[in-house]
XYZ file of C-alpha atoms in Angstrom:
776
model
C -101.978 -40.474 76.124
C -101.456 -41.645 72.699
C -102.281 -38.247 71.250
C -99.898 -36.542 73.663
C -97.191 -38.916 72.733
C -97.660 -38.198 69.079
C -97.453 -34.458 69.717
C -94.279 -34.776 71.737
C -92.814 -36.936 69.010
C -93.659 -34.361 66.412
C -92.216 -31.657 68.612
C -89.006 -33.568 69.316
C -88.240 -34.341 65.687
C -87.555 -30.756 64.601
C -85.377 -30.345 67.699
C -83.329 -33.346 66.710
C -82.940 -31.990 63.224
C -81.666 -28.725 64.561
C -79.180 -30.520 66.828
C -77.902 -32.581 63.930
C -77.389 -29.511 61.821
C -75.530 -27.825 64.633
C -73.316 -30.837 65.091
C -72.527 -30.934 61.383
C -71.593 -27.287 61.409
C -69.393 -27.761 64.425
C -67.728 -30.755 62.830
C -67.079 -28.819 59.656
C -65.624 -25.963 61.657
C -63.425 -28.382 63.591
C -62.231 -30.025 60.410
C -61.361 -26.657 58.953
C -59.480 -25.744 62.107
C -57.683 -29.091 62.042
C -56.719 -28.584 58.411
C -55.358 -25.143 59.241
C -53.444 -26.581 62.204
C -51.966 -29.375 60.071
C -50.821 -26.835 57.507
C -49.201 -24.776 60.225
C -47.614 -27.881 61.698
C -46.281 -28.922 58.291
C -44.688 -25.530 57.844
C -43.225 -25.765 61.334
C -42.008 -29.330 60.639
C -40.310 -28.190 57.412
C -38.521 -25.481 59.370
C -37.559 -28.018 62.044
C -36.295 -30.379 59.332
C -34.121 -27.681 57.852
C -32.729 -26.802 61.262
C -32.196 -30.499 62.083
C -30.369 -31.009 58.746
C -28.139 -28.062 59.545
C -27.522 -29.502 63.008
C -26.725 -32.900 61.520
C -24.326 -31.348 59.015
C -22.560 -29.508 61.816
C -22.418 -32.630 63.952
C -21.158 -34.681 60.974
C -18.406 -32.148 60.395
C -17.508 -32.339 64.072
C -17.396 -36.119 63.856
C -15.207 -35.959 60.737
C -12.838 -33.554 62.480
C -12.712 -35.884 65.446
C -11.823 -38.782 63.161
C -9.050 -36.825 61.470
C -7.719 -35.725 64.825
C -7.831 -39.353 65.946
C -5.845 -40.512 62.922
C -3.188 -37.860 63.493
C -2.907 -38.875 67.132
C -2.561 -42.530 66.073
C 0.274 -41.632 63.734
C 2.061 -39.575 66.369
C 1.620 -42.062 69.211
C 3.588 -45.218 68.368
C 3.435 -46.842 71.794
C 0.548 -49.142 72.618
C -0.263 -47.436 75.924
C -0.648 -44.077 74.303
C -2.739 -45.553 71.492
C -5.045 -47.287 73.981
C -5.686 -44.057 75.886
C -6.352 -42.216 72.641
C -8.709 -44.960 71.543
C -10.663 -44.622 74.818
C -10.896 -40.827 74.361
C -11.940 -41.357 70.763
C -14.608 -43.869 71.877
C -15.977 -41.418 74.471
C -16.088 -38.677 71.901
C -17.840 -40.883 69.334
C -20.301 -42.177 71.920
C -21.271 -38.573 72.891
C -21.815 -37.660 69.282
C -23.791 -40.825 68.548
C -25.928 -40.216 71.659
C -26.824 -36.737 70.405
C -27.641 -38.233 67.023
C -29.871 -40.849 68.612
C -31.743 -38.270 70.673
C -32.359 -36.297 67.515
C -33.347 -39.222 65.301
C -35.356 -41.605 67.522
C -38.733 -42.815 66.178
C -41.249 -44.746 68.310
C -43.116 -46.605 65.612
C -39.936 -47.232 63.512
C -41.740 -47.029 60.186
C -39.612 -44.238 58.654
C -37.491 -45.066 55.593
C -34.956 -42.974 53.654
C -34.691 -43.289 49.904
C -32.483 -40.745 48.044
C -32.848 -38.086 50.759
C -36.723 -38.063 50.538
C -38.773 -38.924 53.692
C -41.927 -40.969 53.733
C -43.856 -41.400 57.001
C -46.810 -43.503 57.921
C -48.477 -40.499 59.581
C -49.950 -38.956 56.406
C -53.454 -39.874 57.641
C -54.522 -38.899 61.179
C -56.247 -41.696 63.030
C -57.729 -41.547 66.499
C -59.490 -38.997 68.612
C -59.726 -35.290 68.027
C -57.477 -34.540 70.994
C -54.690 -32.048 70.362
C -52.214 -34.069 72.395
C -52.483 -37.062 70.089
C -52.050 -34.884 67.091
C -49.043 -33.220 68.639
C -47.544 -36.643 69.418
C -48.105 -37.738 65.826
C -46.441 -34.605 64.564
C -43.515 -35.146 66.935
C -43.120 -38.649 65.588
C -43.166 -37.395 62.019
C -40.539 -34.796 62.851
C -38.350 -37.359 64.563
C -38.677 -39.841 61.681
C -37.852 -37.084 59.231
C -34.817 -36.130 61.297
C -33.594 -39.715 61.412
C -34.040 -40.030 57.660
C -32.106 -36.829 57.108
C -29.381 -38.097 59.415
C -29.122 -41.334 57.440
C -28.886 -39.374 54.224
C -26.031 -37.305 55.642
C -24.152 -40.450 56.659
C -24.549 -41.976 53.211
C -23.324 -38.807 51.532
C -20.244 -38.794 53.802
C -19.392 -42.460 53.081
C -16.006 -43.247 51.509
C -17.526 -45.280 48.670
C -18.730 -42.147 46.889
C -15.232 -40.637 46.978
C -13.388 -43.764 45.711
C -12.048 -43.459 42.185
C -13.512 -45.803 39.543
C -11.905 -49.222 39.839
C -9.899 -50.766 37.025
C -11.623 -53.718 35.346
C -9.065 -54.875 32.770
C -8.704 -58.309 34.441
C -5.511 -60.290 33.827
C -4.268 -57.990 31.063
C -0.693 -56.854 31.906
C -0.225 -53.156 32.582
C 2.719 -53.082 30.176
C 0.190 -52.899 27.326
C -0.935 -49.495 28.614
C 2.521 -47.986 29.227
C 2.352 -45.916 26.008
C -1.309 -44.968 26.478
C -2.857 -42.056 28.399
C -5.138 -44.382 30.369
C -4.579 -47.512 32.435
C -7.850 -49.328 31.777
C -11.606 -49.035 31.956
C -14.094 -48.775 34.790
C -17.223 -50.876 35.217
C -19.194 -48.599 32.870
C -16.598 -48.921 30.071
C -15.098 -45.439 30.415
C -11.376 -44.878 30.248
C -9.492 -44.325 33.473
C -6.914 -41.654 32.724
C -3.501 -41.730 34.295
C -2.662 -39.179 36.942
C 0.026 -36.669 36.280
C 3.274 -37.705 37.911
C 5.313 -35.286 39.927
C 8.976 -34.919 39.303
C 11.326 -36.608 41.749
C 12.264 -33.401 43.589
C 8.652 -32.346 44.178
C 7.625 -35.845 45.263
C 10.611 -36.018 47.623
C 9.762 -32.681 49.251
C 6.099 -33.706 49.554
C 7.101 -36.984 51.190
C 9.386 -35.176 53.637
C 6.618 -32.820 54.696
C 4.003 -35.572 54.932
C 4.184 -37.460 58.211
C 1.890 -40.166 56.845
C 4.144 -41.004 53.937
C 5.330 -44.271 55.473
C 1.740 -45.519 55.522
C 1.096 -44.846 51.826
C 1.368 -47.549 49.167
C 1.136 -46.917 45.442
C -1.444 -49.119 43.700
C -0.099 -49.459 40.175
C -3.164 -51.370 39.000
C -5.609 -48.551 39.842
C -3.057 -45.664 39.668
C -3.732 -44.380 43.154
C -2.110 -44.111 46.569
C -3.630 -46.204 49.338
C -3.110 -45.214 52.962
C -2.886 -48.117 55.359
C -4.767 -47.983 58.595
C -3.194 -48.805 61.888
C -4.978 -52.133 62.045
C -3.596 -53.057 58.613
C -0.072 -52.125 59.679
C -0.474 -54.327 62.752
C -1.557 -57.222 60.528
C 1.464 -56.691 58.272
C 3.862 -56.586 61.232
C 2.429 -59.822 62.596
C 2.773 -61.473 59.176
C 6.401 -60.327 58.874
C 7.144 -61.879 62.260
C 5.628 -65.152 61.074
C 2.598 -64.908 63.346
C -1.075 -65.219 62.620
C -2.560 -61.970 61.277
C -5.212 -61.775 64.021
C -4.057 -61.593 67.604
C -6.963 -63.654 68.956
C -6.000 -66.644 66.816
C -4.448 -69.529 68.730
C -2.104 -71.569 66.509
C -1.586 -74.166 69.249
C -5.163 -74.910 70.149
C -6.037 -78.274 71.642
C -7.003 -80.895 69.108
C -10.639 -81.834 69.124
C -11.473 -85.318 67.916
C -14.784 -84.730 66.244
C -15.367 -88.396 65.398
C -14.700 -89.872 68.805
C -17.574 -90.552 71.147
C -18.021 -92.728 74.188
C -20.805 -94.994 72.898
C -18.929 -96.078 69.769
C -19.651 -99.724 68.948
C -18.721 -99.940 65.263
C -15.960 -98.494 63.070
C -16.632 -95.856 60.419
C -17.191 -98.582 57.847
C -19.102 -101.632 58.929
C -18.385 -103.531 55.675
C -16.937 -107.015 56.000
C -13.303 -107.751 55.127
C -12.863 -108.436 51.388
C -11.796 -111.852 50.166
C -8.564 -110.522 48.670
C -7.249 -109.847 52.166
C -6.986 -113.605 52.762
C -5.622 -114.661 49.326
C -1.882 -114.368 48.516
C -1.083 -111.689 45.909
C -0.138 -112.996 42.455
C 1.675 -109.759 41.633
C 3.910 -110.069 44.690
C 4.725 -113.679 43.828
C 5.726 -112.642 40.288
C 8.004 -109.884 41.636
C 9.619 -112.356 44.038
C 10.328 -114.738 41.138
C 11.895 -111.892 39.155
C 14.125 -110.905 42.049
C 15.202 -114.534 42.591
C 16.153 -114.932 38.924
C 18.063 -111.619 38.964
C 19.993 -112.729 42.060
C 20.894 -116.068 40.464
C 22.073 -114.406 37.254
C 24.157 -111.931 39.213
C 22.203 -108.867 38.154
C 21.491 -108.027 41.772
C 24.460 -108.162 44.109
C 24.400 -107.775 47.840
C 26.994 -105.851 49.760
C 29.372 -108.106 51.590
C 29.256 -107.719 55.360
C 32.013 -105.499 56.575
C 34.494 -107.047 58.921
C 34.519 -105.354 62.262
C 37.952 -104.009 63.016
C 39.176 -104.120 66.601
C 38.703 -100.807 68.264
C 41.722 -101.189 70.552
C 45.009 -102.981 69.959
C 48.480 -103.034 71.473
C 50.633 -100.370 69.896
C 53.913 -102.081 70.757
C 52.580 -105.562 71.494
C 54.734 -108.529 70.437
C 51.900 -111.068 70.560
C 49.765 -109.465 67.797
C 48.358 -111.872 65.259
C 49.090 -111.852 61.538
C 45.596 -110.571 60.748
C 46.071 -107.560 62.980
C 49.417 -106.848 61.313
C 47.813 -107.024 57.868
C 45.050 -104.592 58.779
C 47.508 -102.023 60.114
C 50.788 -100.619 58.912
C 53.963 -102.670 58.880
C 54.615 -103.951 62.383
C 57.713 -102.574 64.105
C 58.625 -103.928 67.541
C 59.446 -101.426 70.228
C 63.110 -100.923 71.055
C 63.980 -102.962 74.134
C 66.125 -101.626 76.952
C 69.129 -103.508 78.266
C 68.387 -105.857 81.138
C 70.074 -105.057 84.476
C 73.220 -106.984 85.448
C 74.968 -107.864 88.715
C 76.490 -104.420 89.050
C 73.055 -102.887 89.389
C 72.194 -104.977 92.422
C 71.743 -103.257 95.744
C 74.376 -105.581 97.271
C 76.777 -106.469 94.441
C 79.984 -108.399 94.852
C 83.099 -106.517 95.802
C 84.608 -107.046 92.362
C 81.937 -104.813 90.776
C 82.506 -101.934 93.173
C 85.088 -99.464 91.715
C 87.995 -98.295 93.835
C 88.804 -94.679 94.618
C 91.424 -94.530 91.878
C 88.884 -95.703 89.363
C 86.412 -93.102 90.576
C 89.075 -90.396 90.119
C 89.806 -91.634 86.624
C 86.088 -91.378 85.795
C 86.206 -87.702 86.582
C 88.927 -87.155 83.981
C 86.893 -88.811 81.196
C 84.575 -87.082 78.774
C 80.875 -87.257 79.489
C 80.317 -89.551 76.547
C 82.920 -92.078 77.690
C 82.122 -91.911 81.389
C 80.029 -94.866 82.678
C 76.403 -93.962 83.240
C 75.969 -96.077 86.371
C 78.447 -96.587 89.204
C 77.646 -99.624 91.431
C 77.168 -99.109 95.168
C 76.675 -101.541 98.017
C 73.932 -101.354 100.655
C 73.353 -103.648 103.583
C 69.523 -103.597 103.338
C 66.652 -102.253 101.216
C 65.797 -99.638 103.750
C 69.160 -97.977 103.376
C 68.776 -97.541 99.555
C 68.204 -93.847 98.753
C 65.842 -92.649 96.040
C 67.160 -92.865 92.477
C 68.061 -89.345 91.452
C 67.724 -89.920 87.650
C 64.501 -91.942 87.734
C 62.246 -89.230 86.371
C 64.780 -88.298 83.686
C 65.170 -91.850 82.435
C 61.416 -92.491 82.353
C 60.967 -89.306 80.343
C 63.686 -90.333 77.875
C 62.053 -93.738 77.549
C 58.727 -92.140 76.738
C 60.401 -89.887 74.200
C 61.998 -92.880 72.504
C 58.615 -94.548 72.181
C 56.997 -91.358 70.912
C 59.626 -90.481 68.325
C 60.169 -93.990 67.012
C 58.911 -94.225 63.379
C 55.942 -96.534 62.973
C 56.331 -97.135 59.227
C 59.149 -99.102 57.690
C 60.055 -97.296 54.496
C 61.267 -99.617 51.848
C 63.407 -98.454 48.989
C 61.534 -98.526 45.692
C 63.487 -99.819 42.734
C 62.021 -98.282 39.575
C 63.186 -99.171 36.103
C 63.820 -95.945 34.156
C 62.370 -97.522 31.044
C 58.955 -97.818 32.688
C 58.819 -94.028 33.174
C 58.983 -93.369 29.445
C 55.612 -92.859 27.745
C 54.387 -95.754 25.667
C 54.695 -94.566 22.083
C 54.169 -96.515 18.873
C 57.193 -97.818 17.050
C 58.749 -95.619 14.373
C 58.434 -98.442 11.875
C 54.654 -98.270 12.205
C 54.657 -94.509 11.505
C 56.354 -94.598 8.117
C 56.688 -92.915 5.660
C 58.631 -89.877 6.840
C 61.818 -88.160 5.573
C 65.020 -89.776 6.786
C 67.877 -89.306 4.291
C 69.154 -86.518 2.022
C 68.270 -87.255 -1.611
C 69.139 -84.033 -3.513
C 71.087 -80.815 -3.021
C 70.218 -77.615 -4.864
C 73.330 -75.462 -5.251
C 73.622 -72.124 -6.987
C 73.074 -69.403 -4.434
C 76.115 -67.491 -3.252
C 74.611 -66.337 0.031
C 72.462 -67.808 2.761
C 69.117 -69.147 1.544
C 66.622 -67.190 3.615
C 63.333 -68.666 2.394
C 61.942 -71.430 0.189
C 58.435 -72.207 -1.099
C 56.922 -75.114 -3.045
C 54.454 -74.839 -5.903
C 50.917 -76.233 -5.416
C 51.542 -79.207 -7.707
C 54.923 -79.999 -6.126
C 56.876 -79.809 -9.384
C 58.732 -76.557 -8.689
C 60.389 -74.909 -5.740
C 61.364 -71.242 -5.349
C 64.131 -69.908 -3.125
C 65.309 -66.467 -2.044
C 68.811 -65.698 -0.819
C 70.704 -62.917 0.857
C 72.735 -62.500 -2.374
C 69.695 -60.678 -3.849
C 68.500 -63.420 -6.209
C 65.352 -65.490 -6.491
C 65.627 -68.883 -8.190
C 63.141 -71.505 -9.362
C 64.239 -75.127 -9.275
C 62.809 -78.334 -10.658
C 62.241 -80.673 -7.736
C 63.035 -84.026 -9.352
C 66.097 -83.039 -11.365
C 67.517 -80.155 -9.338
C 67.850 -77.846 -12.408
C 67.662 -74.092 -11.926
C 65.111 -72.836 -14.468
C 64.848 -69.128 -13.736
C 66.780 -66.454 -11.852
C 65.649 -62.932 -10.890
C 68.143 -60.309 -9.778
C 66.311 -58.340 -7.084
C 69.220 -56.212 -5.928
C 68.475 -56.589 -2.213
C 68.578 -59.423 0.309
C 65.419 -61.474 -0.037
C 63.611 -62.095 3.252
C 60.641 -64.172 2.154
C 59.464 -66.068 -0.919
C 55.901 -67.422 -1.107
C 54.268 -69.211 -4.034
C 50.615 -68.477 -4.767
C 48.523 -71.408 -3.440
C 46.137 -71.297 -6.416
C 47.348 -73.586 -9.273
C 45.653 -71.275 -11.807
C 47.877 -68.320 -10.808
C 51.576 -69.219 -11.101
C 52.618 -66.038 -9.294
C 55.438 -65.548 -6.807
C 55.506 -62.987 -3.940
C 58.984 -61.841 -2.910
C 59.778 -59.607 0.097
C 63.046 -57.683 -0.188
C 63.733 -54.554 1.856
C 60.852 -52.074 1.551
C 59.328 -53.797 -1.480
C 57.079 -56.751 -2.069
C 57.377 -57.979 -5.659
C 54.687 -60.016 -7.371
C 56.452 -61.858 -10.199
C 55.171 -63.946 -13.092
C 56.937 -67.302 -13.088
C 56.006 -68.056 -16.714
C 54.522 -71.476 -15.975
C 51.089 -72.676 -17.033
C 49.118 -72.638 -20.259
C 48.756 -69.704 -22.641
C 45.363 -68.780 -21.212
C 46.756 -68.759 -17.685
C 49.704 -66.629 -18.786
C 47.371 -64.183 -20.503
C 45.272 -63.900 -17.361
C 48.375 -63.428 -15.188
C 49.738 -60.651 -17.429
C 46.430 -58.809 -17.274
C 46.405 -59.237 -13.516
C 49.929 -57.852 -13.110
C 49.270 -54.770 -15.234
C 48.720 -51.390 -13.588
C 46.980 -48.598 -15.449
C 48.066 -45.683 -13.217
C 50.727 -46.267 -10.509
C 48.941 -44.602 -7.586
C 48.063 -45.524 -4.040
C 44.571 -46.890 -3.431
C 43.509 -43.906 -1.300
C 44.958 -40.924 0.491
C 45.086 -42.690 3.867
C 47.219 -45.541 2.497
C 49.460 -43.316 0.375
C 51.977 -42.896 3.185
C 52.007 -46.609 3.998
C 52.096 -48.479 0.679
C 52.042 -47.619 -3.024
C 51.429 -49.847 -6.067
C 54.044 -49.504 -8.830
C 54.619 -51.227 -12.155
C 58.036 -52.901 -12.449
C 58.930 -53.086 -16.144
C 62.275 -54.771 -15.599
C 60.921 -57.725 -13.663
C 57.541 -57.657 -15.458
C 55.518 -57.549 -12.255
C 54.072 -55.311 -9.565
C 56.114 -53.622 -6.861
C 54.446 -52.738 -3.534
C 56.546 -50.043 -1.884
C 56.084 -49.992 1.931
C 57.244 -47.433 4.466
C 59.336 -49.997 6.405
C 61.188 -53.234 5.735
C 58.930 -56.239 5.191
C 59.898 -59.393 7.062
C 57.313 -61.944 5.841
C 54.545 -62.428 3.289
C 51.586 -64.841 3.443
C 48.958 -65.678 0.804
C 45.282 -66.330 1.428
C 44.079 -69.807 0.439
C 42.184 -68.416 -2.597
C 45.251 -66.601 -3.919
C 43.748 -63.110 -4.260
C 44.765 -61.620 -0.878
C 48.174 -61.457 0.758
C 49.363 -60.010 4.060
C 52.699 -58.350 4.755
C 54.341 -57.928 8.161
C 56.612 -55.054 9.101
C 58.062 -55.552 12.598
C 56.977 -52.236 14.093
C 54.831 -51.577 17.111
C 52.189 -49.649 15.178
C 48.697 -50.299 13.879
C 50.018 -50.257 10.294
C 52.575 -53.001 10.912
C 50.365 -55.565 9.113
C 48.873 -54.643 5.726
C 46.485 -56.668 3.581
C 46.563 -56.373 -0.215
C 44.005 -57.464 -2.813
C 45.667 -58.355 -6.091
C 42.584 -58.281 -8.318
C 41.489 -54.747 -7.308
C 44.991 -53.379 -6.570
C 43.874 -52.235 -3.121
C 45.588 -52.173 0.269
C 44.165 -51.613 3.708
C 45.166 -51.931 7.338
C 43.793 -54.601 9.624
C 40.892 -53.449 11.869
C 42.560 -54.833 14.995
C 44.768 -53.236 17.586
C 48.199 -54.830 17.881
C 49.479 -55.652 21.364
C 53.223 -55.824 20.955
C 55.673 -56.246 18.067
C 54.260 -58.528 15.335
C 56.403 -61.474 14.245
C 54.277 -63.191 11.596
C 50.718 -63.576 10.352
C 48.941 -66.638 8.946
C 45.538 -67.202 7.311
C 43.321 -70.062 8.428
C 43.375 -72.893 5.846
C 39.557 -73.212 5.625
C 37.834 -70.311 7.414
C 37.992 -66.513 7.435
C 40.211 -66.464 10.510
C 43.477 -64.571 10.865
C 46.362 -65.444 13.218
C 48.746 -62.726 14.408
C 51.748 -63.743 16.497
C 53.617 -61.266 18.643
C 56.697 -61.971 20.681
C 54.677 -63.230 23.652
C 51.189 -64.276 22.543
C 49.121 -65.306 19.533
C 45.751 -63.683 18.842
C 43.080 -65.233 16.658
C 40.674 -62.824 14.887
C 37.508 -63.319 12.876
C 37.783 -61.251 9.699
C 34.038 -61.206 8.978
C 32.903 -60.170 12.473
C 36.116 -58.195 13.085
C 36.537 -59.320 16.655
C 38.971 -61.316 18.777
C 38.126 -65.029 19.034
C 40.893 -66.394 21.243
C 44.203 -65.471 22.762
C 46.852 -68.210 22.976
C 49.258 -67.762 25.888
C 52.588 -69.306 24.845
C 54.625 -68.672 27.986
C 57.736 -68.305 25.773
C 60.355 -65.600 25.829
C 60.081 -64.753 22.127
C 58.030 -66.387 19.358
C 59.867 -66.891 16.052
C 57.417 -68.767 13.787
C 53.937 -70.228 13.596
C 52.160 -72.904 11.508
C 48.516 -73.996 11.289
C 47.349 -77.601 10.960
C 45.429 -78.269 7.710
C 42.275 -78.969 9.775
C 42.668 -75.569 11.454
C 42.192 -76.633 15.093
C 45.842 -77.099 16.077
C 48.774 -74.693 16.007
C 52.510 -75.153 16.503
C 54.729 -72.292 17.614
C 58.536 -72.106 17.549
C 60.558 -69.870 19.850
C 63.986 -68.298 20.079
C 64.806 -70.437 23.106
C 64.522 -73.752 21.216
C 61.056 -74.762 22.527
C 58.216 -76.018 20.367
C 54.624 -75.552 21.632
C 51.604 -77.475 20.370
C 48.219 -75.759 20.934
C 44.901 -77.576 20.777
C 42.480 -74.670 20.311
C 39.441 -76.766 21.227
C 41.086 -77.836 24.468
C 42.640 -74.749 26.028
C 44.347 -71.446 25.350
C 47.536 -72.800 26.935
C 49.984 -75.248 25.280
C 48.883 -78.849 25.127
C 52.507 -80.024 24.831
C 55.859 -78.204 25.063
C 58.841 -79.911 23.371
C 62.359 -78.885 24.256
C 64.190 -80.268 21.249
C 66.691 -77.735 19.848
C 69.574 -76.243 21.834
C 69.453 -73.054 19.698
C 66.801 -70.803 18.175
C 64.025 -72.354 16.106
C 63.872 -70.502 12.784
C 60.735 -72.044 11.253
C 58.047 -74.719 11.745
C 55.853 -76.402 9.125
C 52.898 -78.831 8.794
C 52.419 -81.325 5.977
C 49.191 -80.856 4.006
C 48.108 -84.509 3.907
C 50.473 -86.614 6.052
C 50.441 -86.459 9.892
C 53.892 -84.857 9.953
C 55.347 -81.593 11.183
C 58.917 -80.337 11.365
C 61.063 -77.658 12.922
C 64.460 -76.277 11.904
C 67.004 -74.467 14.019
C 70.315 -72.645 13.990
C 71.924 -75.807 15.373
C 72.041 -77.067 11.703
C 69.379 -79.734 12.332
C 65.739 -80.286 11.446
C 63.433 -82.417 13.611
C 60.606 -84.425 12.115
C 57.625 -85.374 14.295
C 54.545 -87.506 13.885
C 51.495 -85.409 14.825
C 48.231 -87.304 14.496
C 45.022 -85.316 15.067
C 41.919 -87.460 15.618
C 38.403 -86.569 14.569
C 37.182 -87.709 17.987
C 37.292 -84.674 20.239
C 37.705 -86.844 23.340
C 41.045 -88.189 22.058
C 44.115 -86.017 22.416
C 46.596 -85.559 19.547
C 49.428 -88.088 19.328
C 52.903 -86.516 19.109
C 55.908 -88.784 18.447
C 59.471 -87.590 17.607
C 60.686 -89.447 14.516
C 63.978 -88.248 13.026
C 66.754 -85.690 13.344
C 67.940 -84.543 9.903
C 71.525 -83.341 9.669
C 73.757 -82.263 6.802
C 73.893 -78.475 6.810
C 76.942 -76.597 8.048
C 76.968 -73.454 10.163
C 77.782 -70.093 8.639
C 78.132 -66.934 10.720
C 76.402 -68.665 13.623
C 73.354 -69.541 11.517
C 72.166 -73.022 10.588
C 68.942 -74.129 8.886
C 66.901 -71.010 8.089
C 63.736 -72.476 6.559
C 61.942 -75.777 6.010
C 58.935 -76.724 3.876
C 57.133 -80.006 3.166
C 56.379 -81.258 -0.323
C 52.626 -80.785 -0.960
C 52.057 -84.415 -2.047
C 55.028 -86.546 -0.930
C 56.437 -87.067 2.614
C 59.526 -85.055 1.649
C 61.134 -82.140 3.466
C 63.066 -79.226 1.916
C 65.552 -77.374 4.132
C 67.349 -74.114 3.335
C 70.631 -73.475 5.125
C 72.946 -70.578 5.776
C 75.574 -72.534 3.784
C 73.700 -71.524 0.534
C 72.506 -75.093 -0.054
C 68.958 -76.427 -0.314
C 68.515 -80.081 0.669
C 65.712 -82.515 -0.090
C 65.134 -85.270 2.494
C 63.086 -88.269 1.346
C 61.803 -91.459 2.948
């Protein structure tokens, strides 16, 4: 048995070896077949992937078209009902598409991941049995996972984030810094963001008209792009404009919930004991109380007195009203009382009161005013008395008497006329001022048209209609020099500079600049050089027709020949410039001349009306031009109008500037004198009606608070005009004296007046060919 067993064992061992070899061969063949199958399946899966990607692309395009169609329908359908139905259709359409996508991209084990469009599956190694069904299932899962990964890659490539332009990252830097650059900023990587080319207005307008979505587009200036609002964003904006919450599901009136209240509360939020300071009086409060008490005692704090309650109702016509009630109301007036009835008004009067028939007939012949209002009648009882026919009329008249009766007793007011006069200082306190005539300067044969004083006050020059110009010594009255001009002299003005003893004379078309001969030898030498012309020509071609500079050998001076008659001449404060006025409504009516350079030029201002006179400001480069109606103030440096003074007069005749330069007086042909405070208003501060005839000239004193006016009524008025340095205090104007002495000639009186530069003296020139000096 043992030997048999051994033989069978030996026999069985080679059989087992053969079986094992066969199994190995079969396994190797199976593995080769499986490898071939896997390769075939991979090829098939690649083909399926490509087809699935194509399908996904087509489905994605369909979905994108559906979205665009949905947006267009949302824009077209404004009503909520239509939008809701479209939204439901759009949801059905999207759900169908998403269902197809899910059927294509489902994975059972869920281990597929997509990174950059490449698929990785957990099925690279085949685990399990050698059954074909399991392998097929694994391959199906791999295909499905690959399809889902491809689908995710398609969605990421279609996302809006990849199409968004690079965002601007300049921060809080204002965009104005980039307005001259070709870019508007930098993106997150540091590259420049170039500006888009702008369309012209016509092209942009036509594009906006054709675009139905234009009202949804907003231009983002920061990123240089157009942003299209969605419908949800427009709804939020509309709710915000209406003052509502941006989200419709928000409840602004929700019930308050007390989060810290609970039923089992036994202690407050803080279980700390009360501090000791709660039970001790405050020292700070006691100190404040003491301060208030002291302030009340000193009278620093005053309490309002309790108002007395006035009676709400009172008797309008009551006789028993108290004195207090009368004091609180207007003056008490008792109501008019009606006459009490007498015996004749009884219902059963005596027979003596009843008129006879003859008396009744006589009443009919009387006038209505004289006829008695009531005729007595007799009745046996009350029941037989008829109704009073005039009862309603009399009650109405009684009510009218009460209604129309005046309730205020008007008392006559006795006013003393002296109290209405303004309170002015006494004239004795305002001295010195000129009062009496001290000297008369006689020598002219015609009316003295103009006078002028020298800067030192030692000499006075005068021009007359007899064609002569004279220089007088002020203190003695001697005539030192006479010039025969040959024409009526209109104006004579002495140079304000003491170093240039030069006289400007206006006569006809000419303005003569004469050497007076006063001063030292050096001054005379300088004056002769100044009054010497090398070549008698006009300054330029434009001014040749207006004015020409000529040398006058006879008078030893300069002659300025104008194209029209010159009415007045004024020097600048420095003595180098002078202005001439020709009463003509043209731009060349006022000419300025420079003596040192022998030049003339027109003013750079347009004249509004006929010029009357021109004056330089005493301290600044300001020029005053007076026309017949208004006065205009110009700045010579800036060449512009500063102020326009509205006189309200019929015709201005003369003008004078205060030495400080802030006040102006204006005389008129109607005898009115206007004082202007230029810091206060452009209208007159005070208008004085003093002269019955035309005012010929007005003048200010250089140092004393005096000003004067002269008129054709042969008088000169002297006023006190004090100007204070305090701008809050108005100027004080007081009339002082009326100076008489001149006689009328040909309807003319005093033609000119000038103050002495140092003394409170006044020179007047009259039409009677006499010059008078009035002193204090």
